[in-house]
């Protein structure tokens, strides 16, 4: 298994960026395969903090970084992020960075629609990141999208723009909005086109070449399996498939290329935005998890909802995504709790469930069944080997892997890249 696929196994923000950055030095290429700049990945290397949304986390180590066709790409967000990282001393050029020329674009009209719908939904809103992700994916499957390769054919784009605008103008009219200014849209695309096109290429071909040469490929997922449009807490999900299988279709390689599937799992649970969350805590423990874990969204700055570890959910996401092993992150946030709880099952209408049912109403009503364990008073923060961990923390890790029926490959004990315990090297498997 030369390749590794990293996915979030909860509701996102599990620490994927940190783990991908740590693994990137062992890889020859890093590929983003779904999502867009709704993602927010924080990397801490010594004194430096990098915040990435669209760029693969491999870019910081200078590893070949590719944006696959499964991503929805906002060209203006891309430019801003590249300029920000270059300002931090990261080198990004045609050698170490490429974008699939068949990526659909996120346009300002997508962001408009995302915002209008959320505003109109009031209390029933999804709580999106407001980046236009949903509307952009809708236009992709609706066969109306403008794609990266179209930027090289702007003189022929009028019929496509007409079709796209006809669709959006009708929706906008429903919200009392003016139609799209087509001339302005084309002028904006003309201005940004050269910047994007300098990186555009058939990424599947680049991957074929590096794979043939024996390269180790690291696929970087965004969001988490519980936000997957099929398997997540629908409709409170994102608009892409976040499961490991998407690594292949979202980059242009076959299903046998995904290799070791590394599920990133926080030692407790968080969620941003609306939707069911069985183990959510609205008490002092929840507040403490949020404060110790600095649980504020990277993209929107929103406070993340916090709760105890839910083994039912992670057992389910590991199964759905074929997770080979997990990286357990933010263990240090549990330091000092007198007792810690793990959800091992749900109660619904007098029955006991060992899985999360599909219906949104049932998901909102399930009651967690907890197992309680003694916490640990010693610190795990900064630990780089099992020998540095208190016995009770090791017990917690063991109980987690037992309940989720999946082994632990890595443990993360601080935001810093090197504060990582390697149990089993995913690239060596
Ligand atoms: P991602 O979206 O999955 O990449 O995760 P985010 O970057 O949005 O959120 C994870 C946050 O936790 C970031 O601020 C990381 O710097 C931080 N982090 C990652 N691993 C650890 C860890 O083991 N311990 C602590 N305390 N923080 C961590
Ligand atoms: P990373 O990669 C956590 C959530 C939003 C909202 C729902 C739909 O940093 O883990 P969208 O804008 O995608 O239409 O919003 O999905 N969401 C995330 N939550 N981490 C993320 O990414 C997320 N990306 C989207 O909060 O509930
Ligand atoms: Mg994040």
Tab-separated table of C-alpha atoms and ligand atoms in Angstrom:
chain	number	residue	atom	x	y	z
A	1	UNK	CA	0.000	0.000	0.000
A	2	UNK	CA	2.145	2.881	-1.195
A	3	UNK	CA	-0.625	5.469	-1.068
A	4	UNK	CA	-2.531	6.965	1.842
A	5	UNK	CA	-6.006	8.522	1.845
A	6	UNK	CA	-6.757	10.897	4.713
A	7	UNK	CA	-10.402	11.569	5.532
A	8	UNK	CA	-12.268	13.157	8.426
A	9	UNK	CA	-14.250	10.520	10.331
A	10	UNK	CA	-16.536	12.904	12.250
A	11	UNK	CA	-18.036	16.320	11.293
A	12	UNK	CA	-14.803	17.919	10.061
A	13	UNK	CA	-12.079	19.838	11.908
A	14	UNK	CA	-10.586	16.630	13.270
A	15	UNK	CA	-7.044	17.862	12.571
A	16	UNK	CA	-6.668	16.556	9.009
A	17	UNK	CA	-4.408	19.468	8.019
A	18	UNK	CA	-1.914	18.765	10.773
A	19	UNK	CA	-1.734	15.057	9.953
A	20	UNK	CA	-1.486	15.628	6.182
A	21	UNK	CA	1.311	18.145	6.753
A	22	UNK	CA	3.122	15.611	8.969
A	23	UNK	CA	2.691	12.821	6.404
A	24	UNK	CA	3.523	15.051	3.408
A	25	UNK	CA	7.272	14.766	3.928
A	26	UNK	CA	6.917	11.000	3.324
A	27	UNK	CA	4.808	11.481	0.162
A	28	UNK	CA	5.715	12.453	-3.398
A	29	UNK	CA	2.377	14.110	-4.181
A	30	UNK	CA	-0.610	15.400	-2.201
A	31	UNK	CA	-4.031	15.630	-3.893
A	32	UNK	CA	-7.230	17.353	-2.768
A	33	UNK	CA	-10.176	15.437	-4.233
A	34	UNK	CA	-13.425	17.092	-3.032
A	35	UNK	CA	-14.831	20.145	-1.300
A	36	UNK	CA	-13.586	23.650	-1.815
A	37	UNK	CA	-12.646	26.639	0.302
A	38	UNK	CA	-15.271	25.660	2.861
A	39	UNK	CA	-12.421	23.645	4.378
A	40	UNK	CA	-10.171	25.246	6.974
A	41	UNK	CA	-6.955	23.432	7.872
A	42	UNK	CA	-4.549	24.854	10.452
A	43	UNK	CA	-0.901	23.779	10.386
A	44	UNK	CA	1.540	24.722	13.132
A	45	UNK	CA	5.241	24.422	12.380
A	46	UNK	CA	7.432	25.914	15.107
A	47	UNK	CA	6.453	29.578	15.400
A	48	UNK	CA	4.584	29.592	12.111
A	49	UNK	CA	0.846	29.041	11.671
A	50	UNK	CA	-0.541	28.326	8.205
A	51	UNK	CA	-4.258	28.417	7.464
A	52	UNK	CA	-5.245	26.605	4.289
A	53	UNK	CA	-8.665	26.274	2.712
A	54	UNK	CA	-8.225	25.303	-0.900
A	55	UNK	CA	-4.573	24.443	-1.301
A	56	UNK	CA	-3.468	20.915	-0.433
A	57	UNK	CA	-1.686	20.858	2.935
A	58	UNK	CA	1.396	19.378	1.202
A	59	UNK	CA	2.245	22.781	-0.236
A	60	UNK	CA	3.882	23.904	3.015
A	61	UNK	CA	6.536	21.165	2.831
A	62	UNK	CA	7.009	21.893	-0.895
A	63	UNK	CA	5.577	18.477	-1.873
A	64	UNK	CA	3.908	18.329	-5.314
A	65	UNK	CA	0.364	19.526	-4.565
A	66	UNK	CA	-2.561	18.903	-6.869
A	67	UNK	CA	-6.177	20.049	-6.908
A	68	UNK	CA	-8.257	17.242	-8.394
A	69	UNK	CA	-11.375	17.456	-10.549
A	70	UNK	CA	-13.643	16.661	-7.569
A	71	UNK	CA	-12.914	20.043	-5.987
A	72	UNK	CA	-15.026	23.150	-6.701
A	73	UNK	CA	-12.647	26.033	-7.259
A	74	UNK	CA	-13.213	29.713	-6.512
A	75	UNK	CA	-10.531	31.435	-8.645
A	76	UNK	CA	-10.489	34.604	-6.521
A	77	UNK	CA	-10.197	32.656	-3.269
A	78	UNK	CA	-7.369	30.672	-4.865
A	79	UNK	CA	-5.455	33.816	-5.773
A	80	UNK	CA	-5.904	35.318	-2.316
A	81	UNK	CA	-4.732	32.113	-0.614
A	82	UNK	CA	-1.688	31.719	-2.835
A	83	UNK	CA	-0.688	35.338	-2.209
A	84	UNK	CA	-1.171	34.936	1.547
A	85	UNK	CA	1.007	31.822	1.668
A	86	UNK	CA	3.675	33.353	-0.536
A	87	UNK	CA	3.704	36.207	1.975
A	88	UNK	CA	4.554	33.579	4.612
A	89	UNK	CA	7.466	32.322	2.530
A	90	UNK	CA	5.803	29.286	0.922
A	91	UNK	CA	6.885	28.761	-2.669
A	92	UNK	CA	4.096	27.943	-5.133
A	93	UNK	CA	4.869	27.502	-8.806
A	94	UNK	CA	4.122	25.420	-11.896
A	95	UNK	CA	6.527	22.735	-10.651
A	96	UNK	CA	4.975	22.009	-7.272
A	97	UNK	CA	1.343	22.968	-7.881
A	98	UNK	CA	-1.330	22.098	-10.466
A	99	UNK	CA	-5.100	22.367	-10.811
A	100	UNK	CA	-7.259	19.911	-12.767
A	101	UNK	CA	-8.518	21.717	-15.847
A	102	UNK	CA	-11.875	19.929	-15.477
A	103	UNK	CA	-12.615	21.462	-12.045
A	104	UNK	CA	-15.939	23.333	-11.916
A	105	UNK	CA	-15.672	26.963	-10.814
A	106	UNK	CA	-17.387	28.628	-7.874
A	107	UNK	CA	-18.624	32.003	-9.160
A	108	UNK	CA	-19.917	35.042	-7.239
A	109	UNK	CA	-23.461	33.989	-8.212
A	110	UNK	CA	-23.001	30.752	-6.247
A	111	UNK	CA	-22.009	32.630	-3.126
A	112	UNK	CA	-25.022	34.929	-3.611
A	113	UNK	CA	-27.404	31.981	-3.820
A	114	UNK	CA	-25.850	30.226	-0.814
A	115	UNK	CA	-26.393	33.381	1.258
A	116	UNK	CA	-29.914	34.083	-0.010
A	117	UNK	CA	-31.089	30.570	0.757
A	118	UNK	CA	-29.578	30.490	4.210
A	119	UNK	CA	-31.082	33.855	5.035
A	120	UNK	CA	-34.509	32.780	3.810
A	121	UNK	CA	-34.324	29.483	5.748
A	122	UNK	CA	-34.129	31.303	9.089
A	123	UNK	CA	-34.061	28.767	11.922
A	124	UNK	CA	-34.051	25.869	9.462
A	125	UNK	CA	-30.772	26.938	7.902
A	126	UNK	CA	-27.964	24.451	7.338
A	127	UNK	CA	-25.354	26.817	8.691
A	128	UNK	CA	-23.161	26.622	5.597
A	129	UNK	CA	-19.822	28.364	5.334
A	130	UNK	CA	-21.405	30.736	2.810
A	131	UNK	CA	-18.773	29.953	0.212
A	132	UNK	CA	-21.172	28.891	-2.570
A	133	UNK	CA	-20.230	25.213	-2.297
A	134	UNK	CA	-23.750	23.734	-2.597
A	135	UNK	CA	-24.857	25.847	-5.584
A	136	UNK	CA	-21.564	25.171	-7.406
A	137	UNK	CA	-21.950	21.387	-7.049
A	138	UNK	CA	-25.591	21.691	-8.139
A	139	UNK	CA	-24.482	23.390	-11.354
A	140	UNK	CA	-21.851	20.700	-11.898
A	141	UNK	CA	-24.355	17.845	-11.795
A	142	UNK	CA	-26.878	20.053	-13.607
A	143	UNK	CA	-24.364	20.264	-16.464
A	144	UNK	CA	-24.319	24.060	-16.376
A	145	UNK	CA	-20.958	24.673	-14.690
A	146	UNK	CA	-18.167	26.845	-16.043
A	147	UNK	CA	-14.937	24.890	-15.610
A	148	UNK	CA	-11.266	25.783	-15.394
A	149	UNK	CA	-10.668	24.763	-19.030
A	150	UNK	CA	-13.407	27.183	-20.154
A	151	UNK	CA	-11.207	30.060	-18.993
A	152	UNK	CA	-9.058	29.368	-22.040
A	153	UNK	CA	-12.077	29.723	-24.344
A	154	UNK	CA	-13.788	32.846	-23.059
A	155	UNK	CA	-14.652	34.116	-26.547
A	156	UNK	CA	-16.868	31.047	-27.072
A	157	UNK	CA	-18.426	31.085	-23.625
A	158	UNK	CA	-21.573	33.165	-24.309
A	159	UNK	CA	-23.972	30.224	-24.887
A	160	UNK	CA	-22.797	28.494	-21.688
A	161	UNK	CA	-23.076	31.708	-19.686
A	162	UNK	CA	-26.563	32.251	-21.097
A	163	UNK	CA	-27.674	28.817	-19.948
A	164	UNK	CA	-26.163	29.281	-16.512
A	165	UNK	CA	-27.610	32.759	-16.079
A	166	UNK	CA	-31.077	31.732	-17.262
A	167	UNK	CA	-31.122	29.192	-14.411
A	168	UNK	CA	-29.785	31.581	-11.797
A	169	UNK	CA	-31.838	34.584	-12.892
A	170	UNK	CA	-35.013	32.579	-12.297
A	171	UNK	CA	-33.842	31.629	-8.802
A	172	UNK	CA	-32.726	35.168	-8.045
A	173	UNK	CA	-36.074	36.574	-9.142
A	174	UNK	CA	-37.676	34.390	-6.462
A	175	UNK	CA	-35.544	36.183	-3.874
A	176	UNK	CA	-36.314	39.611	-5.382
A	177	UNK	CA	-32.775	39.963	-6.731
A	178	UNK	CA	-31.583	41.583	-9.959
A	179	UNK	CA	-30.486	39.321	-12.819
A	180	UNK	CA	-26.781	38.569	-13.203
A	181	UNK	CA	-24.697	41.183	-14.998
A	182	UNK	CA	-23.285	38.891	-17.711
A	183	UNK	CA	-20.810	41.413	-19.099
A	184	UNK	CA	-19.375	41.969	-15.648
A	185	UNK	CA	-19.127	38.218	-15.050
A	186	UNK	CA	-17.248	37.650	-18.304
A	187	UNK	CA	-14.982	40.655	-17.615
A	188	UNK	CA	-14.171	39.264	-14.144
A	189	UNK	CA	-13.417	35.839	-15.590
A	190	UNK	CA	-11.207	37.408	-18.269
A	191	UNK	CA	-9.213	39.202	-15.604
A	192	UNK	CA	-8.627	36.141	-13.395
A	193	UNK	CA	-8.171	33.584	-16.216
A	194	UNK	CA	-4.392	33.931	-16.775
A	195	UNK	CA	-3.714	33.460	-13.054
A	196	UNK	CA	-5.635	30.178	-12.894
A	197	UNK	CA	-4.551	28.885	-16.296
A	198	UNK	CA	-0.853	29.017	-15.422
A	199	UNK	CA	-1.507	26.030	-13.101
A	200	UNK	CA	-4.199	24.233	-15.135
A	201	UNK	CA	-3.526	20.818	-16.651
A	202	UNK	CA	-5.061	17.344	-16.921
A	203	UNK	CA	-4.238	16.258	-13.360
A	204	UNK	CA	-5.221	12.635	-14.059
A	205	UNK	CA	-2.334	12.526	-16.574
A	206	UNK	CA	0.137	14.006	-14.112
A	207	UNK	CA	-0.975	11.410	-11.556
A	208	UNK	CA	-0.679	8.593	-14.050
A	209	UNK	CA	2.893	9.660	-14.717
A	210	UNK	CA	3.941	9.988	-11.061
A	211	UNK	CA	2.225	6.727	-10.198
A	212	UNK	CA	4.063	4.893	-12.948
A	213	UNK	CA	7.312	6.255	-11.546
A	214	UNK	CA	6.441	4.638	-8.180
A	215	UNK	CA	5.426	7.829	-6.375
A	216	UNK	CA	3.676	7.707	-3.017
A	217	UNK	CA	0.433	9.632	-3.271
A	218	UNK	CA	-1.335	11.206	-0.316
A	219	UNK	CA	-5.011	11.975	-0.909
A	220	UNK	CA	-6.288	14.782	1.313
A	221	UNK	CA	-9.972	14.802	2.160
A	222	UNK	CA	-11.851	17.822	3.459
A	223	UNK	CA	-14.838	17.913	5.854
A	224	UNK	CA	-15.809	14.567	7.406
A	225	UNK	CA	-17.885	11.468	6.681
A	226	UNK	CA	-20.810	12.749	8.773
A	227	UNK	CA	-20.995	15.694	6.336
A	228	UNK	CA	-21.017	13.359	3.298
A	229	UNK	CA	-23.988	14.094	1.032
A	230	UNK	CA	-25.012	10.387	1.004
A	231	UNK	CA	-23.820	9.022	4.327
A	232	UNK	CA	-23.902	12.087	6.571
A	233	UNK	CA	-26.580	13.706	8.699
A	234	UNK	CA	-28.612	14.738	5.645
A	235	UNK	CA	-29.736	17.438	4.943
A	236	UNK	CA	-27.248	19.000	7.383
A	237	UNK	CA	-24.273	18.017	5.243
A	238	UNK	CA	-21.978	19.505	2.639
A	239	UNK	CA	-22.602	18.923	-1.070
A	240	UNK	CA	-19.787	16.513	-1.891
A	241	UNK	CA	-18.951	12.913	-1.070
A	242	UNK	CA	-16.355	13.051	1.665
A	243	UNK	CA	-15.813	9.287	1.943
A	244	UNK	CA	-12.527	7.670	0.934
A	245	UNK	CA	-13.915	6.303	-2.335
A	246	UNK	CA	-14.069	9.838	-3.688
A	247	UNK	CA	-10.264	10.044	-3.626
A	248	UNK	CA	-10.236	8.020	-6.845
A	249	UNK	CA	-13.063	9.679	-8.764
A	250	UNK	CA	-12.117	13.145	-7.528
A	251	UNK	CA	-8.555	12.932	-8.766
A	252	UNK	CA	-8.678	10.687	-11.833
A	253	UNK	CA	-7.273	7.390	-10.599
A	254	UNK	CA	-8.915	4.017	-10.122
A	255	UNK	CA	-10.365	2.670	-6.844
A	256	UNK	CA	-7.280	0.521	-6.234
A	257	UNK	CA	-5.148	3.643	-5.775
A	258	UNK	CA	-6.471	4.831	-2.414
A	259	UNK	CA	-4.166	2.582	-0.349
A	260	UNK	CA	-4.209	2.910	3.449
A	261	UNK	CA	-7.319	4.801	4.496
A	262	UNK	CA	-6.430	6.934	7.501
A	263	UNK	CA	-9.495	8.256	9.329
A	264	UNK	CA	-8.803	11.368	11.377
A	265	UNK	CA	-10.703	11.224	14.664
A	266	UNK	CA	-10.822	13.797	17.431
A	267	UNK	CA	-10.653	12.344	20.963
A	268	UNK	CA	-14.038	14.019	21.573
A	269	UNK	CA	-16.656	15.369	19.135
A	270	UNK	CA	-17.306	18.767	17.565
A	271	UNK	CA	-19.611	20.151	14.938
A	272	UNK	CA	-20.034	23.584	13.268
A	273	UNK	CA	-23.381	24.551	11.781
A	274	UNK	CA	-26.837	23.067	12.362
A	275	UNK	CA	-27.960	19.451	12.621
A	276	UNK	CA	-28.195	16.525	15.037
A	277	UNK	CA	-25.370	15.899	17.516
A	278	UNK	CA	-26.276	13.150	20.023
A	279	UNK	CA	-23.426	13.697	22.514
A	280	UNK	CA	-23.501	17.498	22.442
A	281	UNK	CA	-22.794	19.068	25.850
A	282	UNK	CA	-24.323	22.376	26.805
A	283	UNK	CA	-22.751	22.382	30.257
A	284	UNK	CA	-19.409	23.232	31.868
A	285	UNK	CA	-17.750	20.125	30.347
A	286	UNK	CA	-18.727	21.234	26.835
A	287	UNK	CA	-17.458	24.720	27.532
A	288	UNK	CA	-14.210	23.322	28.834
A	289	UNK	CA	-13.676	21.173	25.725
A	290	UNK	CA	-14.295	24.239	23.548
A	291	UNK	CA	-11.909	26.429	25.502
A	292	UNK	CA	-9.089	23.887	25.866
A	293	UNK	CA	-9.478	22.764	22.249
A	294	UNK	CA	-9.800	26.342	20.882
A	295	UNK	CA	-12.871	25.165	19.048
A	296	UNK	CA	-13.557	28.064	16.726
A	297	UNK	CA	-13.965	27.535	12.983
A	298	UNK	CA	-10.940	28.391	10.804
A	299	UNK	CA	-13.133	29.592	7.928
A	300	UNK	CA	-16.000	31.430	9.602
A	301	UNK	CA	-14.740	31.942	13.167
A	302	UNK	CA	-17.943	30.339	14.467
A	303	UNK	CA	-17.857	28.580	17.826
A	304	UNK	CA	-17.866	24.810	17.368
A	305	UNK	CA	-20.401	22.746	19.303
A	306	UNK	CA	-18.620	20.228	21.572
A	307	UNK	CA	-19.450	16.859	23.115
A	308	UNK	CA	-18.063	13.546	24.352
A	309	UNK	CA	-16.548	10.971	22.024
A	310	UNK	CA	-19.229	9.097	20.117
A	311	UNK	CA	-18.001	5.590	19.313
A	312	UNK	CA	-21.233	4.698	17.516
A	313	UNK	CA	-20.651	7.398	14.917
A	314	UNK	CA	-16.975	6.664	14.388
A	315	UNK	CA	-17.562	2.895	14.126
A	316	UNK	CA	-20.100	3.701	11.417
A	317	UNK	CA	-17.907	6.186	9.493
A	318	UNK	CA	-14.914	3.827	9.648
A	319	UNK	CA	-17.031	1.055	8.166
A	320	UNK	CA	-18.556	3.248	5.463
A	321	UNK	CA	-15.184	4.611	4.448
A	322	UNK	CA	-13.157	1.414	4.772
A	323	UNK	CA	-10.810	3.003	7.301
A	324	UNK	CA	-7.618	0.955	7.759
A	325	UNK	CA	-6.461	2.847	10.841
A	326	UNK	CA	-7.170	6.123	12.622
A	327	UNK	CA	-5.179	9.119	13.769
A	328	UNK	CA	-6.571	10.075	17.184
A	329	UNK	CA	-6.102	13.829	17.622
A	330	UNK	CA	-6.425	16.382	20.421
A	331	UNK	CA	-5.999	13.802	23.178
A	332	UNK	CA	-4.342	16.573	25.226
A	333	UNK	CA	-7.649	18.461	25.372
A	334	UNK	CA	-8.988	15.725	27.690
A	335	UNK	CA	-6.078	16.194	30.154
A	336	UNK	CA	-7.288	17.004	33.651
A	337	UNK	CA	-10.898	15.803	33.378
A	338	UNK	CA	-11.827	13.820	36.474
A	339	UNK	CA	-13.942	11.472	34.401
A	340	UNK	CA	-14.453	11.115	30.657
A	341	UNK	CA	-17.411	9.612	28.865
A	342	UNK	CA	-17.743	7.610	25.667
A	343	UNK	CA	-21.035	7.024	23.883
A	344	UNK	CA	-21.441	3.308	23.140
A	345	UNK	CA	-25.022	3.117	21.865
A	346	UNK	CA	-28.298	5.022	21.478
A	347	UNK	CA	-31.765	4.716	22.907
A	348	UNK	CA	-34.699	5.442	20.598
A	349	UNK	CA	-38.341	4.723	21.442
A	350	UNK	CA	-37.370	2.085	24.003
A	351	UNK	CA	-35.003	0.285	21.651
A	352	UNK	CA	-31.212	0.174	21.790
A	353	UNK	CA	-29.375	1.029	18.578
A	354	UNK	CA	-25.734	0.373	17.664
A	355	UNK	CA	-25.830	2.754	14.672
A	356	UNK	CA	-27.122	6.187	13.673
A	357	UNK	CA	-30.429	5.806	11.830
A	358	UNK	CA	-30.862	7.575	8.476
A	359	UNK	CA	-33.928	9.664	9.217
A	360	UNK	CA	-33.167	13.244	10.294
A	361	UNK	CA	-35.944	13.182	12.911
A	362	UNK	CA	-34.655	9.943	14.433
A	363	UNK	CA	-31.101	11.291	14.400
A	364	UNK	CA	-32.290	14.297	16.375
A	365	UNK	CA	-34.085	12.109	18.944
A	366	UNK	CA	-31.549	9.392	19.744
A	367	UNK	CA	-30.293	9.483	23.330
A	368	UNK	CA	-26.676	8.532	23.985
A	369	UNK	CA	-25.791	5.638	26.289
A	370	UNK	CA	-22.512	6.426	28.056
A	371	UNK	CA	-19.671	4.474	29.518
A	372	UNK	CA	-17.668	6.432	32.083
A	373	UNK	CA	-13.934	6.140	32.660
A	374	UNK	CA	-11.526	7.781	35.086
A	375	UNK	CA	-9.680	10.649	33.462
A	376	UNK	CA	-5.976	11.435	33.879
A	377	UNK	CA	-4.418	14.309	35.765
A	378	UNK	CA	-0.956	14.116	34.175
A	379	UNK	CA	-0.413	15.853	30.856
A	380	UNK	CA	-0.320	14.243	27.431
A	381	UNK	CA	0.385	17.567	25.674
A	382	UNK	CA	3.452	17.336	23.479
A	383	UNK	CA	3.922	13.573	23.998
A	384	UNK	CA	5.825	11.935	21.144
A	385	UNK	CA	5.756	8.302	22.304
A	386	UNK	CA	3.434	5.992	24.185
A	387	UNK	CA	5.957	5.988	27.025
A	388	UNK	CA	5.131	9.676	27.603
A	389	UNK	CA	1.428	8.961	28.124
A	390	UNK	CA	-0.302	8.418	31.488
A	391	UNK	CA	-1.620	4.846	31.873
A	392	UNK	CA	-5.209	6.044	31.974
A	393	UNK	CA	-4.800	7.905	28.639
A	394	UNK	CA	-3.512	4.686	27.064
A	395	UNK	CA	-6.567	2.906	28.478
A	396	UNK	CA	-8.786	5.516	26.826
A	397	UNK	CA	-7.066	5.011	23.444
A	398	UNK	CA	-7.442	1.245	23.780
A	399	UNK	CA	-11.117	1.506	24.633
A	400	UNK	CA	-11.689	3.810	21.654
A	401	UNK	CA	-10.093	1.405	19.198
A	402	UNK	CA	-11.998	-1.525	20.670
A	403	UNK	CA	-15.337	0.251	20.340
A	404	UNK	CA	-14.746	1.555	16.822
A	405	UNK	CA	-13.310	-1.806	15.717
A	406	UNK	CA	-10.412	-0.037	14.009
A	407	UNK	CA	-6.776	0.272	15.140
A	408	UNK	CA	-4.978	3.488	16.047
A	409	UNK	CA	-2.083	4.332	13.696
A	410	UNK	CA	-1.198	7.808	14.991
A	411	UNK	CA	-1.926	9.896	18.073
A	412	UNK	CA	-1.688	13.691	18.030
A	413	UNK	CA	-0.962	15.542	21.256
A	414	UNK	CA	-0.704	19.222	20.248
A	415	UNK	CA	-1.181	21.490	17.214
A	416	UNK	CA	2.572	21.347	16.500
A	417	UNK	CA	3.600	19.144	13.548
A	418	UNK	CA	6.125	17.051	15.484
A	419	UNK	CA	3.932	16.344	18.524
A	420	UNK	CA	2.698	13.124	16.977
A	421	UNK	CA	3.002	9.520	18.132
A	422	UNK	CA	3.560	7.028	15.346
A	423	UNK	CA	2.102	3.610	16.141
A	424	UNK	CA	1.949	2.195	12.625
A	425	UNK	CA	3.293	4.009	9.532
A	426	UNK	CA	0.442	4.198	6.997
A	427	UNK	CA	2.916	4.427	4.103
A	428	UNK	CA	4.728	1.275	5.196
A	429	UNK	CA	1.689	-0.940	5.458
B	1	LIG	P1	-9.049	20.104	9.915
B	1	LIG	O1	-10.096	20.927	9.256
B	1	LIG	O2	-9.448	18.680	10.069
B	1	LIG	O3	-7.703	20.240	9.265
B	1	LIG	O4	-8.894	20.674	11.381
B	1	LIG	P2	-8.782	22.225	11.778
B	1	LIG	O5	-7.429	22.709	11.424
B	1	LIG	O6	-9.950	22.990	11.283
B	1	LIG	O7	-8.987	22.117	13.353
B	1	LIG	C1	-8.119	21.418	14.154
B	1	LIG	C2	-7.514	22.405	15.166
B	1	LIG	O8	-6.902	21.690	16.198
B	1	LIG	C3	-6.407	23.272	14.567
B	1	LIG	O9	-6.419	24.519	15.195
B	1	LIG	C4	-5.133	22.505	14.887
B	1	LIG	O10	-4.000	23.340	15.012
B	1	LIG	C5	-5.501	21.909	16.218
B	1	LIG	N1	-4.916	20.597	16.499
B	1	LIG	C6	-4.644	19.573	15.643
B	1	LIG	N2	-4.191	18.495	16.322
B	1	LIG	C7	-4.179	18.848	17.624
B	1	LIG	C8	-3.847	18.157	18.829
B	1	LIG	O11	-3.469	16.986	18.839
B	1	LIG	N3	-3.981	18.849	20.000
B	1	LIG	C9	-4.408	20.144	20.046
B	1	LIG	N4	-4.514	20.738	21.222
B	1	LIG	N5	-4.742	20.819	18.933
B	1	LIG	C10	-4.639	20.179	17.746
B	2	LIG	P1	-12.754	21.003	7.240
B	2	LIG	O1	-12.107	20.502	5.969
B	2	LIG	C1	-16.361	21.531	9.588
B	2	LIG	C2	-20.066	22.312	7.398
B	2	LIG	C3	-20.705	23.684	7.562
B	2	LIG	C4	-22.173	23.311	7.411
B	2	LIG	C5	-22.146	22.215	6.346
B	2	LIG	C6	-22.448	22.699	4.939
B	2	LIG	O2	-12.090	22.187	7.840
B	2	LIG	O3	-12.966	19.882	8.192
B	2	LIG	P2	-21.027	24.057	3.139
B	2	LIG	O4	-20.447	25.447	3.195
B	2	LIG	O5	-20.028	22.989	2.892
B	2	LIG	O6	-22.205	23.966	2.209
B	2	LIG	O7	-21.633	23.827	4.624
B	2	LIG	O8	-20.837	21.674	6.387
B	2	LIG	N1	-18.666	22.330	6.952
B	2	LIG	C7	-17.623	22.056	7.755
B	2	LIG	N2	-17.582	21.799	9.082
B	2	LIG	N3	-15.228	21.491	8.855
B	2	LIG	C8	-15.267	21.721	7.529
B	2	LIG	O9	-14.180	21.543	6.734
B	2	LIG	C9	-16.491	22.060	6.922
B	2	LIG	N4	-16.869	22.365	5.663
B	2	LIG	C10	-18.203	22.505	5.685
B	2	LIG	O10	-20.415	24.244	8.812
B	2	LIG	O11	-22.625	22.715	8.606
B	3	LIG	MG1	-11.203	22.641	9.572
